[in-house]
Structure formats: C-alpha cells, structure tokens
mmCIF file of C-alpha atoms in Angstrom:
data_model
loop_
_atom_site.group_PDB
_atom_site.id
_atom_site.type_symbol
_atom_site.label_atom_id
_atom_site.label_comp_id
_atom_site.label_asym_id
_atom_site.label_seq_id
_atom_site.Cartn_x
_atom_site.Cartn_y
_atom_site.Cartn_z
ATOM 1 C CA GLN A 1 -42.070 19.626 104.884
ATOM 2 C CA ARG A 2 -40.643 20.515 108.263
ATOM 3 C CA PRO A 3 -40.046 24.165 109.109
ATOM 4 C CA SER A 4 -36.388 25.136 109.137
ATOM 5 C CA PRO A 5 -35.893 26.981 112.421
ATOM 6 C CA GLN A 6 -33.192 29.579 112.595
ATOM 7 C CA GLY A 7 -30.409 28.550 114.924
ATOM 8 C CA LEU A 8 -31.367 24.899 115.415
ATOM 9 C CA PHE A 9 -28.059 23.237 114.579
ATOM 10 C CA LEU A 10 -29.143 19.623 114.122
ATOM 11 C CA VAL A 11 -27.135 18.974 110.978
ATOM 12 C CA PRO A 12 -25.056 15.814 111.626
ATOM 13 C CA LEU A 13 -21.486 16.554 112.597
ATOM 14 C CA GLU A 14 -18.604 15.555 110.372
ATOM 15 C CA LEU A 15 -18.006 12.289 112.142
ATOM 16 C CA ASP A 16 -14.439 11.106 112.053
ATOM 17 C CA GLU A 17 -15.366 7.807 113.691
ATOM 18 C CA ALA A 18 -17.681 6.958 110.792
ATOM 19 C CA SER A 19 -14.780 6.627 108.413
ATOM 20 C CA LEU A 20 -12.273 5.403 110.964
ATOM 21 C CA VAL A 21 -14.321 2.413 112.078
ATOM 22 C CA GLN A 22 -14.567 1.231 108.484
ATOM 23 C CA LEU A 23 -10.784 1.149 108.220
ATOM 24 C CA LEU A 24 -10.211 -0.791 111.430
ATOM 25 C CA PRO A 25 -10.888 -4.491 112.044
ATOM 26 C CA PRO A 26 -13.064 -5.523 115.003
ATOM 27 C CA MET A 27 -11.096 -4.583 118.111
ATOM 28 C CA ARG A 28 -11.185 -5.837 121.682
ATOM 29 C CA HIS A 29 -10.066 -3.840 124.690
ATOM 30 C CA HIS A 30 -9.897 -4.419 128.385
ATOM 31 C CA GLY A 31 -12.891 -2.086 128.628
ATOM 32 C CA LEU A 32 -14.541 0.527 126.459
ATOM 33 C CA TYR A 33 -17.472 2.585 127.697
ATOM 34 C CA LEU A 34 -19.364 4.994 125.455
ATOM 35 C CA HIS A 35 -21.729 7.565 126.912
ATOM 36 C CA LEU A 36 -23.955 8.306 123.897
ATOM 37 C CA GLY A 37 -26.342 10.878 125.328
ATOM 38 C CA ILE A 38 -29.013 12.028 124.903
ATOM 39 C CA PRO A 39 -28.512 15.829 124.838
ATOM 40 C CA LYS A 40 -30.273 17.903 127.500
ATOM 41 C CA ALA A 41 -30.296 14.910 129.847
ATOM 42 C CA ALA A 42 -27.563 15.766 132.355
ATOM 43 C CA SER A 43 -24.831 15.218 129.766
ATOM 44 C CA THR A 44 -22.931 18.381 130.706
ATOM 45 C CA TYR A 45 -23.181 17.531 134.398
ATOM 46 C CA LEU A 46 -21.860 14.027 133.807
ATOM 47 C CA GLN A 47 -19.072 15.215 131.514
ATOM 48 C CA LEU A 48 -17.864 17.942 133.878
ATOM 49 C CA LYS A 49 -18.712 16.717 137.367
ATOM 50 C CA VAL A 50 -18.980 12.932 137.366
ATOM 51 C CA PHE A 51 -16.924 11.237 134.656
ATOM 52 C CA PRO A 52 -13.664 13.067 135.502
ATOM 53 C CA GLN A 53 -14.072 11.968 139.120
ATOM 54 C CA LEU A 54 -14.305 8.237 138.378
ATOM 55 C CA ARG A 55 -11.220 6.431 139.638
ATOM 56 C CA GLY A 56 -10.216 3.415 137.581
ATOM 57 C CA ILE A 57 -11.442 4.904 134.295
ATOM 58 C CA HIS A 58 -9.416 6.647 131.607
ATOM 59 C CA TYR A 59 -11.875 9.389 130.655
ATOM 60 C CA TYR A 60 -11.543 11.490 127.513
ATOM 61 C CA ARG A 61 -13.493 14.718 127.244
ATOM 62 C CA LYS A 62 -16.304 15.210 124.734
ATOM 63 C CA LYS A 63 -14.113 16.865 122.113
ATOM 64 C CA TYR A 64 -12.155 13.604 121.680
ATOM 65 C CA PHE A 65 -15.141 11.420 120.835
ATOM 66 C CA ARG A 66 -14.704 11.814 117.099
ATOM 67 C CA GLN A 67 -11.162 10.504 117.387
ATOM 68 C CA PHE A 68 -11.804 7.640 119.791
ATOM 69 C CA PRO A 69 -11.215 4.819 117.240
ATOM 70 C CA GLU A 70 -7.835 6.288 116.368
ATOM 71 C CA ILE A 71 -6.966 6.798 120.040
ATOM 72 C CA LEU A 72 -7.793 3.178 120.830
ATOM 73 C CA ASN A 73 -5.965 1.894 117.772
ATOM 74 C CA LYS A 74 -2.776 3.651 118.870
ATOM 75 C CA ALA A 75 -3.188 2.611 122.499
ATOM 76 C CA GLY A 76 -3.632 -1.106 121.784
ATOM 77 C CA GLU A 77 -4.445 -3.377 124.719
ATOM 78 C CA LYS A 78 -4.466 -1.568 128.059
ATOM 79 C CA GLU A 79 -5.154 -2.797 131.565
ATOM 80 C CA TYR A 80 -7.619 -0.018 132.325
ATOM 81 C CA PRO A 81 -10.900 0.878 130.628
ATOM 82 C CA TYR A 82 -11.633 3.926 128.508
ATOM 83 C CA LEU A 83 -14.669 6.185 128.696
ATOM 84 C CA PHE A 84 -15.675 8.510 125.860
ATOM 85 C CA SER A 85 -18.707 10.771 125.956
ATOM 86 C CA THR A 86 -20.885 12.514 123.377
ATOM 87 C CA GLU A 87 -24.534 13.425 122.774
ATOM 88 C CA MET A 88 -26.666 11.765 120.088
ATOM 89 C CA PHE A 89 -30.375 11.773 119.388
ATOM 90 C CA ARG A 90 -31.803 11.359 115.890
ATOM 91 C CA GLU A 91 -28.591 9.756 114.707
ATOM 92 C CA LEU A 92 -28.212 7.529 117.772
ATOM 93 C CA ALA A 93 -29.334 4.262 116.154
ATOM 94 C CA SER A 94 -27.279 4.597 112.968
ATOM 95 C CA ARG A 95 -24.118 5.688 114.734
ATOM 96 C CA ALA A 96 -24.418 2.944 117.339
ATOM 97 C CA ARG A 97 -24.670 0.346 114.558
ATOM 98 C CA ASN A 98 -21.660 1.857 112.832
ATOM 99 C CA ILE A 99 -19.550 1.867 115.982
ATOM 100 C CA GLY A 100 -20.671 -1.622 116.945
ATOM 101 C CA GLN A 101 -19.261 -3.075 113.716
ATOM 102 C CA THR A 102 -15.729 -2.355 114.914
ATOM 103 C CA PHE A 103 -16.206 -2.209 118.688
ATOM 104 C CA PRO A 104 -18.802 -4.912 119.401
ATOM 105 C CA ASP A 105 -17.635 -5.304 122.998
ATOM 106 C CA ALA A 106 -18.147 -1.648 123.892
ATOM 107 C CA ARG A 107 -20.568 -0.935 126.714
ATOM 108 C CA ALA A 108 -23.004 1.883 126.043
ATOM 109 C CA ILE A 109 -24.403 4.323 128.590
ATOM 110 C CA LEU A 110 -27.688 6.066 127.788
ATOM 111 C CA VAL A 111 -29.338 8.764 129.874
ATOM 112 C CA PHE A 112 -32.910 9.725 128.996
ATOM 113 C CA ARG A 113 -35.330 12.317 130.288
ATOM 114 C CA ARG A 114 -39.105 12.318 130.503
ATOM 115 C CA GLN A 115 -40.245 13.527 127.095
ATOM 116 C CA ASP A 116 -42.203 16.593 128.193
ATOM 117 C CA ARG A 117 -39.328 17.816 130.332
ATOM 118 C CA TRP A 118 -36.837 17.050 127.563
ATOM 119 C CA LEU A 119 -38.843 19.069 125.015
ATOM 120 C CA ARG A 120 -39.102 21.989 127.399
ATOM 121 C CA SER A 121 -35.360 22.024 127.992
ATOM 122 C CA ARG A 122 -34.572 21.509 124.324
ATOM 123 C CA TYR A 123 -36.846 24.376 123.298
ATOM 124 C CA LYS A 124 -35.129 26.716 125.740
ATOM 125 C CA TYR A 125 -31.800 25.709 124.275
ATOM 126 C CA TYR A 126 -33.158 26.261 120.750
ATOM 127 C CA LEU A 127 -34.184 29.828 121.599
ATOM 128 C CA TRP A 128 -30.799 30.422 123.185
ATOM 129 C CA LYS A 129 -29.258 29.286 119.884
ATOM 130 C CA ASN A 130 -31.123 32.019 117.936
ATOM 131 C CA GLY A 131 -34.355 30.072 117.359
ATOM 132 C CA THR A 132 -37.465 31.875 116.112
ATOM 133 C CA LEU A 133 -40.298 29.288 116.128
ATOM 134 C CA ASN A 134 -43.013 29.325 118.749
ATOM 135 C CA PHE A 135 -43.504 26.109 120.680
ATOM 136 C CA ARG A 136 -46.389 24.822 118.546
ATOM 137 C CA GLN A 137 -44.210 25.172 115.456
ATOM 138 C CA TYR A 138 -41.399 23.467 117.308
ATOM 139 C CA PHE A 139 -43.523 20.521 118.470
ATOM 140 C CA ASP A 140 -47.081 20.148 117.181
ATOM 141 C CA LEU A 141 -48.703 17.473 119.323
ATOM 142 C CA ALA A 142 -52.118 17.751 117.670
ATOM 143 C CA ASN A 143 -51.104 17.510 114.001
ATOM 144 C CA ASP A 144 -47.546 16.175 114.305
ATOM 145 C CA GLN A 145 -46.213 18.738 111.829
ATOM 146 C CA GLY A 146 -43.611 20.484 113.962
ATOM 147 C CA TRP A 147 -39.836 20.390 113.766
ATOM 148 C CA TRP A 148 -39.846 17.482 116.219
ATOM 149 C CA ARG A 149 -42.213 14.625 115.420
ATOM 150 C CA GLN A 150 -43.814 12.256 117.894
ATOM 151 C CA ALA A 151 -41.762 9.365 116.551
ATOM 152 C CA ASP A 152 -38.590 11.273 117.431
ATOM 153 C CA LEU A 153 -39.525 10.988 121.097
ATOM 154 C CA TYR A 154 -39.984 7.227 121.201
ATOM 155 C CA TYR A 155 -37.081 5.992 123.303
ATOM 156 C CA ARG A 156 -37.674 2.264 122.962
ATOM 157 C CA PRO A 157 -36.438 2.003 119.321
ATOM 158 C CA LYS A 158 -33.291 3.884 120.262
ATOM 159 C CA ILE A 159 -32.588 1.589 123.195
ATOM 160 C CA GLU A 160 -33.229 -1.534 121.115
ATOM 161 C CA ALA A 161 -30.930 -0.291 118.339
ATOM 162 C CA VAL A 162 -28.103 0.242 120.832
ATOM 163 C CA ARG A 163 -28.778 -3.121 122.449
ATOM 164 C CA ALA A 164 -28.539 -4.850 119.057
ATOM 165 C CA SER A 165 -25.299 -3.060 118.153
ATOM 166 C CA PHE A 166 -23.129 -4.339 121.017
ATOM 167 C CA ASN A 167 -22.480 -7.624 122.782
ATOM 168 C CA HIS A 168 -23.148 -6.164 126.229
ATOM 169 C CA GLU A 169 -26.359 -4.838 127.678
ATOM 170 C CA PRO A 170 -26.345 -1.004 127.784
ATOM 171 C CA LEU A 171 -26.799 0.914 131.007
ATOM 172 C CA VAL A 172 -30.014 2.925 130.665
ATOM 173 C CA LEU A 173 -30.575 5.709 133.198
ATOM 174 C CA LEU A 174 -33.303 8.291 133.743
ATOM 175 C CA LEU A 175 -32.595 11.919 134.484
ATOM 176 C CA ASP A 176 -35.343 11.816 137.097
ATOM 177 C CA GLU A 177 -33.035 9.578 139.134
ATOM 178 C CA LEU A 178 -30.360 12.252 138.954
ATOM 179 C CA GLN A 179 -32.759 14.921 140.144
ATOM 180 C CA ASP A 180 -34.291 12.845 142.931
ATOM 181 C CA GLY A 181 -31.203 10.998 144.053
ATOM 182 C CA LYS A 182 -27.816 11.758 142.549
ATOM 183 C CA GLN A 183 -26.114 9.186 144.686
ATOM 184 C CA THR A 184 -28.332 6.449 143.256
ATOM 185 C CA LEU A 185 -27.415 7.301 139.702
ATOM 186 C CA ILE A 186 -23.714 7.574 140.512
ATOM 187 C CA LYS A 187 -23.827 4.216 142.285
ATOM 188 C CA LYS A 188 -25.219 2.656 139.112
ATOM 189 C CA LEU A 189 -22.412 4.175 137.067
ATOM 190 C CA GLU A 190 -19.849 2.905 139.574
ATOM 191 C CA SER A 191 -21.291 -0.588 139.443
ATOM 192 C CA TYR A 192 -21.546 -0.708 135.654
ATOM 193 C CA MET A 193 -17.976 0.483 135.091
ATOM 194 C CA ALA A 194 -16.409 -1.059 138.190
ATOM 195 C CA ALA A 195 -15.175 2.416 139.107
ATOM 196 C CA SER A 196 -15.158 4.589 142.206
ATOM 197 C CA TYR A 197 -16.580 8.121 142.309
ATOM 198 C CA GLN A 198 -14.242 10.518 144.088
ATOM 199 C CA GLY A 199 -16.280 13.725 143.821
ATOM 200 C CA GLN A 200 -17.502 15.829 146.719
ATOM 201 C CA ALA A 201 -21.091 16.607 147.599
ATOM 202 C CA ASP A 202 -20.728 20.271 146.650
ATOM 203 C CA GLN A 203 -19.820 19.229 143.114
ATOM 204 C CA GLN A 204 -23.289 17.806 142.579
ATOM 205 C CA LYS A 205 -24.845 21.164 141.715
ATOM 206 C CA ARG A 206 -26.666 22.279 138.638
ATOM 207 C CA VAL A 207 -24.133 23.094 135.930
ATOM 208 C CA LYS A 208 -26.219 25.540 133.883
ATOM 209 C CA GLU A 209 -28.927 27.900 135.033
ATOM 210 C CA ALA A 210 -31.827 28.273 132.597
ATOM 211 C CA PHE A 211 -33.485 31.548 131.617
ATOM 212 C CA SER A 212 -36.933 32.418 132.949
ATOM 213 C CA GLU A 213 -40.077 32.203 130.806
ATOM 214 C CA ARG A 214 -40.144 35.991 130.472
ATOM 215 C CA GLN A 215 -36.540 36.066 129.305
ATOM 216 C CA LEU A 216 -37.155 33.319 126.747
ATOM 217 C CA ILE A 217 -40.178 35.082 125.261
ATOM 218 C CA PHE A 218 -38.177 38.292 124.984
ATOM 219 C CA LEU A 219 -35.279 36.395 123.419
ATOM 220 C CA ARG A 220 -37.547 34.760 120.808
ATOM 221 C CA GLN A 221 -38.949 38.155 119.871
ATOM 222 C CA PHE A 222 -35.422 39.479 119.519
ATOM 223 C CA ASN A 223 -34.433 36.513 117.318
ATOM 224 C CA GLN A 224 -37.470 37.097 115.115
ATOM 225 C CA ALA A 225 -36.686 40.796 114.755
ATOM 226 C CA PHE A 226 -32.992 40.192 114.119
ATOM 227 C CA PRO A 227 -32.578 36.705 112.582
ATOM 228 C CA TYR A 228 -29.123 35.230 112.892
ATOM 229 C CA GLN A 229 -27.444 34.592 109.554
ATOM 230 C CA LYS A 230 -24.659 32.051 109.822
ATOM 231 C CA PRO A 231 -21.665 33.003 107.628
ATOM 232 C CA ARG A 232 -21.032 30.314 105.022
ATOM 233 C CA SER A 233 -17.774 31.279 103.351
ATOM 234 C CA TRP A 234 -15.831 32.487 106.373
ATOM 235 C CA PRO A 235 -12.960 30.496 107.913
ATOM 236 C CA ARG A 236 -14.003 28.265 110.782
ATOM 237 C CA PHE A 237 -12.367 30.467 113.412
ATOM 238 C CA LEU A 238 -14.232 33.563 112.233
ATOM 239 C CA LYS A 239 -17.509 31.635 112.102
ATOM 240 C CA GLN A 240 -17.061 30.579 115.719
ATOM 241 C CA THR A 241 -16.116 34.109 116.758
ATOM 242 C CA HIS A 242 -19.196 35.447 115.005
ATOM 243 C CA MET A 243 -21.367 32.912 116.825
ATOM 244 C CA ASN A 244 -19.774 33.722 120.187
ATOM 245 C CA ILE A 245 -20.503 37.411 119.704
ATOM 246 C CA ARG A 246 -24.148 36.651 118.920
ATOM 247 C CA GLN A 247 -24.412 34.358 121.948
ATOM 248 C CA GLY A 248 -23.050 37.132 124.140
ATOM 249 C CA LEU A 249 -25.600 39.519 122.664
ATOM 250 C CA ASN A 250 -28.390 37.000 123.324
ATOM 251 C CA TYR A 251 -27.307 36.796 126.933
ATOM 252 C CA LEU A 252 -27.395 40.567 127.342
ATOM 253 C CA VAL A 253 -30.802 40.755 125.663
ATOM 254 C CA ALA A 254 -32.215 38.092 127.994
ATOM 255 C CA LEU A 255 -30.878 39.917 131.041
ATOM 256 C CA THR A 256 -32.758 43.066 130.069
ATOM 257 C CA ALA A 257 -36.145 41.275 130.025
#
C-alpha cells in the first residue's frame, strides 16, 4: 500500500479527449504535433517561452489540450500544423494509445530529465503543493515502497508506448540539452516541426525559481503541523480560491525560513 501524501495531486484529470476520440473517426491533418511532457522537464519554459515563438505553427496553450480533438474536428483540413501541449507521466502510455486510435499521424514530442534530477524537482514541487512526506517516504530506493516506485522512472517503456501509438517517430529530447545548450534543443524542435523560432536570447531564462533546501524543510514542517484539507463539497471556484490562499500562505512561510 502506497502512502497517500497530502497535497500530491496525481489523480488523473477528467480528460475530455478520452471520450472525444472515441466519437471521432481516424482523422488526418496537414500536421498535428503533441507535446506530451513529462512534467518538471522544462514544460513551463517550452509552453511560455518557446512554443508561442514558433513561426509556422498554430500553437494552443496548455488549457486547450483537453479540447484538441474537438478543435481539430471543427477546423477540418488546414494548410498549417497545430501544436498542443500538456504534461503526462504515469498515464502517458495509456493516453498516447487512446489518442493514437483517432490521430495516428500525430507527431509526439517528449522531453525527459535525468531521473535523480527529476525526482529532486518533483519533490520540491510536492512540498510546495502542501506535501508532508520526507524524501525516503516519497521515494524509497532501498525497499521500493515509496510513493514513487522504481518502475515509474523507467523511461524506455514510455517511449516505446508512444512510438507504437503513432505512425511517425516521436521527437525525444533531454532536459540536459536545454540546460547545456538551449539553441541545440530549439534547433531540434525547429527541424522536427519545420518551424522557425522567433524568440530573443533574453527570453531563454529560467521561468520559475525554486526554494532553497532550508525553505523546503521549513515548508514541510509547516505542512505537517497544519495539513491542508481540500474541500470536497465546495463549488469549483471556491475550491480554487481556497487553494490559491493556501499557496500564498506557503510562499510567505517559505520566505520566513
């Protein structure tokens, strides 16, 4: 039995595309590109700083990914390609197979991160989202009994599942390339999508600044002392407002460390 960490929102989203793709016949478009993640692997940077600056691509922001089958169905055949972006991890293989049934000619883009660095970043995010587990409870390398299991971090099965879901070879990138040479990674995106990046050099900065180790320890102690209880019967707007207030409080707590 895995521990159930407070604040780790890994419950699958209510996926509109899951039902929409079952209602639509296999569709062909001039070009469809799907950035499928993974989370904590430069996804925010790509979504905010790179994808909007690609000339020759019709890019839809992350919030539209759930509706992309409906958007494409209404658009019909277009003479320019579409790019939709989201972040998947545990559900990556199953959702790729589901999407591939209706959009077999889509081209997938996957960005991965070295596993130790990914876990570190993901754990920081978990604490920021009201998490209470220590790192050994979060990922237990010795006994493999943590929230994340070793099998979760095997990238090869995820890549092979995406490869088998579509007719075209996916573009697989490493975050290390982004850190060591942003131009190299962007060139690969340009080549894969036959697009042209129009961004400026000063746009290639880190999008989010992480908390220090001291701040994260203090934040975990605060989360343990005051566990976040997500309202269950409130309207969606009030739930989000409640969460935003807690996130603001977490930020203030971390700053005092």
